[in-house]
Short mmCIF file of C-alpha atoms in Angstrom, two decimals:
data_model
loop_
_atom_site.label_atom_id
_atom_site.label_comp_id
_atom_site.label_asym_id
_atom_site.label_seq_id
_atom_site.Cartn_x
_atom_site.Cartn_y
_atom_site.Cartn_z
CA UNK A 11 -12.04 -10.79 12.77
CA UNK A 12 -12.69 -9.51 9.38
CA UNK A 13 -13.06 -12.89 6.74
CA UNK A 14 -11.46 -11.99 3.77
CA UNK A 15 -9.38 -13.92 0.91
CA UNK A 16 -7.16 -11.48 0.16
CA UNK A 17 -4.68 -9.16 1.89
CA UNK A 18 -4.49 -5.51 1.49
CA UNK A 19 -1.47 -3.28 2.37
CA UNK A 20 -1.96 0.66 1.94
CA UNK A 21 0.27 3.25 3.80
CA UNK A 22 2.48 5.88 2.87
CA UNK A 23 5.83 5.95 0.07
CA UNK A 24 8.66 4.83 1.95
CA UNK A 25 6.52 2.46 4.57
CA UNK A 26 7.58 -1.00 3.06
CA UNK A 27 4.74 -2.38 1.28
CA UNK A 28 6.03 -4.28 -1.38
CA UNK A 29 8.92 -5.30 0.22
CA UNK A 30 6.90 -6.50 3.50
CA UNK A 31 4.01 -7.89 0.85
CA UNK A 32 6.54 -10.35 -0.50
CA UNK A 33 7.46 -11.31 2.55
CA UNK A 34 4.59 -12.23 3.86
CA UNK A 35 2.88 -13.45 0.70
CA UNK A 36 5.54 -15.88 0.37
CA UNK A 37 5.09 -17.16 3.93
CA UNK A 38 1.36 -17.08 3.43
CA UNK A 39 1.65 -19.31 0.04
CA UNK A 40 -0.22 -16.44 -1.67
CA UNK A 41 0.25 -14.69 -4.83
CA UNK A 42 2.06 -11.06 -4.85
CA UNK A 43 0.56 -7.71 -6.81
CA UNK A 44 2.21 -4.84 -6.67
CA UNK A 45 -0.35 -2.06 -7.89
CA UNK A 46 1.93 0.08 -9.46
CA UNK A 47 4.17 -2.68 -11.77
CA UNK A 48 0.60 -3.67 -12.49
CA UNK A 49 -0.02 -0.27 -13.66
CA UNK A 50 3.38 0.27 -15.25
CA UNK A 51 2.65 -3.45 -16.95
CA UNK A 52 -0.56 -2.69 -18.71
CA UNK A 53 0.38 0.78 -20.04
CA UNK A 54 3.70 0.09 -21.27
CA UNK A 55 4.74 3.14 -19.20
CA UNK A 56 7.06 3.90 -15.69
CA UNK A 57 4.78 6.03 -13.45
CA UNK A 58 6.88 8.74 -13.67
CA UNK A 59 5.94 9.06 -17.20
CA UNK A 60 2.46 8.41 -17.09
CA UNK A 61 2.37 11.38 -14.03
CA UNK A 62 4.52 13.85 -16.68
CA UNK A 63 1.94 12.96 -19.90
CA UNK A 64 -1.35 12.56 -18.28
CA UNK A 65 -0.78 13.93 -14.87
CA UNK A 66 -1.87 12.69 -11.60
CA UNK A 67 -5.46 12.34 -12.62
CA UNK A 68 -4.58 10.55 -15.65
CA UNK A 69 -2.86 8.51 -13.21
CA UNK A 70 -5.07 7.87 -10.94
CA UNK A 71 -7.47 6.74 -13.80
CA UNK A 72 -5.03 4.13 -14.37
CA UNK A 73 -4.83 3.03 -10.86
CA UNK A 74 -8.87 2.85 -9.92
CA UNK A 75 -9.11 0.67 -13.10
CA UNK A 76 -6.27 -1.70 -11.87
CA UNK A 77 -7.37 -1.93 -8.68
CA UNK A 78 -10.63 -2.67 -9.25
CA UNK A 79 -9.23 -5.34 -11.02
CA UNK A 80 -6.61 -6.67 -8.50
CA UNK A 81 -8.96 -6.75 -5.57
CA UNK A 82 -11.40 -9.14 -7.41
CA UNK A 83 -8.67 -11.79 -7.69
CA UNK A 84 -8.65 -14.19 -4.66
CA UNK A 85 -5.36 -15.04 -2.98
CA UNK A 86 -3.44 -12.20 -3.19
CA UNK A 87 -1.61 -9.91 -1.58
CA UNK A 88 -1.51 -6.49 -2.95
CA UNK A 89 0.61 -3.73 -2.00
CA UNK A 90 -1.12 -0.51 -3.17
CA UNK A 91 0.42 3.06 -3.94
CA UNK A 92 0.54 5.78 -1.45
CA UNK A 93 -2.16 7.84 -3.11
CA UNK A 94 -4.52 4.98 -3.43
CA UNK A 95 -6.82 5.96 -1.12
CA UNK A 96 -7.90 9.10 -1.93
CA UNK A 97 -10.83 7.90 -4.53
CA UNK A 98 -13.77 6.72 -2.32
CA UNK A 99 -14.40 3.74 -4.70
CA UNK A 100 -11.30 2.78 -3.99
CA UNK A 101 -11.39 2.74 -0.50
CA UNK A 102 -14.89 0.69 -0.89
CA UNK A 103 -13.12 -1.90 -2.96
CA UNK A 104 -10.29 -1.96 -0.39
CA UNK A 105 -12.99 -2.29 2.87
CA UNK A 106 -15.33 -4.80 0.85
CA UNK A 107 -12.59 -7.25 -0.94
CA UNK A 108 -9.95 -7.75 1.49
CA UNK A 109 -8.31 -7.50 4.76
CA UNK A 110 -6.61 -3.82 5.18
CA UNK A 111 -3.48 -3.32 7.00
CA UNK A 112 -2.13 0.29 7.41
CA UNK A 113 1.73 -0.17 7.24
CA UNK A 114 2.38 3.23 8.73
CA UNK A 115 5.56 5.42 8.09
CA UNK A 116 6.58 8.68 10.00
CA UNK A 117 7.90 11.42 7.95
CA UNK A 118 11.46 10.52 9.32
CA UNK A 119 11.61 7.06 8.42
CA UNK A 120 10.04 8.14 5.13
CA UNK A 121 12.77 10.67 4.56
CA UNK A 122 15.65 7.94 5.52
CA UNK A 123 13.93 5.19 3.24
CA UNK A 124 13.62 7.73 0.00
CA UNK A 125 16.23 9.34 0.35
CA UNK A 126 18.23 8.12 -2.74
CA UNK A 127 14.91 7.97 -5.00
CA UNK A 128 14.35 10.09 -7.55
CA UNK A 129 11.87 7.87 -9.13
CA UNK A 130 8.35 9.05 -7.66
CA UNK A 131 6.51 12.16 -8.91
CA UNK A 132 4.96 13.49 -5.84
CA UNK A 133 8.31 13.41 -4.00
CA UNK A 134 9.52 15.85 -6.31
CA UNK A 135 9.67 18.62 -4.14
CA UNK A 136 12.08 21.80 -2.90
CA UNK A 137 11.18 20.18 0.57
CA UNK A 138 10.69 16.63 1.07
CA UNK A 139 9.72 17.00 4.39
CA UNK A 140 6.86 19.64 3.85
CA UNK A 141 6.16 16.99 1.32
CA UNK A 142 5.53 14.25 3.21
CA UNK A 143 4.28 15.94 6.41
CA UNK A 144 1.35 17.52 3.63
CA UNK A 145 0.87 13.62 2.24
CA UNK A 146 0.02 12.33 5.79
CA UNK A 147 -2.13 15.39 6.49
CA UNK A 148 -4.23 14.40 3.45
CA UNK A 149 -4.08 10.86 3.79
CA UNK A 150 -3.59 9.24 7.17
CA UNK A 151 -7.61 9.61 8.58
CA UNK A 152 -8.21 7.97 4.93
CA UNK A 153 -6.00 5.23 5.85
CA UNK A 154 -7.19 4.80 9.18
CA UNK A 155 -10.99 4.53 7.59
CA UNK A 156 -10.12 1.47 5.67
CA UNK A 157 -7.91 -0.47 7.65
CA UNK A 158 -8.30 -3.13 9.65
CA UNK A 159 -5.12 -3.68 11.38
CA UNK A 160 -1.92 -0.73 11.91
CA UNK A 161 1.85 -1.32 12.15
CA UNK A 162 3.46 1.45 12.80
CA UNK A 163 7.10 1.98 11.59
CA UNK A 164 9.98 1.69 14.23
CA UNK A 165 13.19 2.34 13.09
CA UNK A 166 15.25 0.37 14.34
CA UNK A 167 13.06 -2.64 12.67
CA UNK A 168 14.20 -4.07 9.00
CA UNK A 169 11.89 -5.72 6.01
CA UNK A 170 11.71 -8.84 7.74
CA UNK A 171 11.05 -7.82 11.49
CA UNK A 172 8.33 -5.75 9.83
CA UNK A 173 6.84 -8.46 8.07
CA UNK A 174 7.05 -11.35 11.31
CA UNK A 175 5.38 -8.48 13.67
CA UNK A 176 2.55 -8.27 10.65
CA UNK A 177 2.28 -12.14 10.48
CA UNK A 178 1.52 -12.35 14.29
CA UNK A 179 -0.53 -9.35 13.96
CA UNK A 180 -2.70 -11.21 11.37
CA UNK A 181 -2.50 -14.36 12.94
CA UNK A 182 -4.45 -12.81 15.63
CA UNK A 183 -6.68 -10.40 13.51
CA UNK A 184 -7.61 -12.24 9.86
CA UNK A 185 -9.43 -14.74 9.59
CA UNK A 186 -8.74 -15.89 5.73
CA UNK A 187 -11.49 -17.42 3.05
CA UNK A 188 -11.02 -18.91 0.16
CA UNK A 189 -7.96 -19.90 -2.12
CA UNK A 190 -8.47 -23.66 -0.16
CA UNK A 191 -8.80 -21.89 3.23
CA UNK A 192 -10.97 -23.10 5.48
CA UNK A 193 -13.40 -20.31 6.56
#
């Protein structure tokens, strides 16, 4: 058991972490973040705009200060972007503030999910699928280093499947603190 006030979900686009976070933030009685809307909140400014005026490392500027933020709030859950991972503070803040589940994605259910967005800069690609396969080459041990719990995709599962399976999952794995939890 890992004691923690606060729930963590990082994984790849595509893999259902903000629709699974509400989900099971609302069952939980906890508060929702999205890290990107946060992002998008404070700077006035979509993602895909930040990306095309200050580039992914202005970006990811953006996103270390938010997060930092985020994960010292109690009582949340917080579904982080894709990319998230890849500064080392991050990951700290991730391991040290929270619970961490992995909500892992395939490239095929990726491809199926995001198929109709256009929305997200590093999808922008001749092939979506060297894409993708590249972004779990780079990411998934990094994932996999900070989390404390995976759910791997299935495809034949929806939102809410996805989000009962993580409930029991937790129920076994998480012991919660704080936000009038008893430890």
């Amino acid at each position: 058991m890992n004691p923690a006030a606060n729930l963590f979900l990082v994984g790849p686009m595509g893999a259902g972490k903000s629709t699974v976070g509400r989900l099971v933030a609302d069952r939980l009685g906890l508060a929702f973040v999205d890290l990107d809307h946060e992002i998008e909140a404070r700077s006035g400014a979509a993602i895909a705009l930040i990306f095309e005026l200050e580039g992914e490392a202005g970006f990811r500027a953006r996103e270390r200060a938010a997060l930092a933020d985020c994960t010292a709030r109690e009582g949340i859950v917080l579904a982080t972007g894709g990319g998230a991972i890849l500064d080392p503070t991050n990951r700290e803040l991730l391991r040290r503030r929270g619970y961490v589940a992995w909500l892992d994605a395939d490239v095929e259910t990726q491809l199926a999910r995001l198929a109709r967005d256009r929305s997200r800069p590093l999808l922008r690609a001749v092939d979506r699928r060297e894409r993708l396969v590249a972004l779990a080459a780079e990411r998934n041990l990094l994932y996999a280093q900070v989390a404390d719990l995976q759910l791997p995709s299935r495809s034949r599962r929806n939102s809410a499947q996805a989000a009962q399976e993580l409930l029991a999952q937790l129920a076994q794995q998480w012991q919660r603190q704080g936000h009038g939890v008893p430890a």
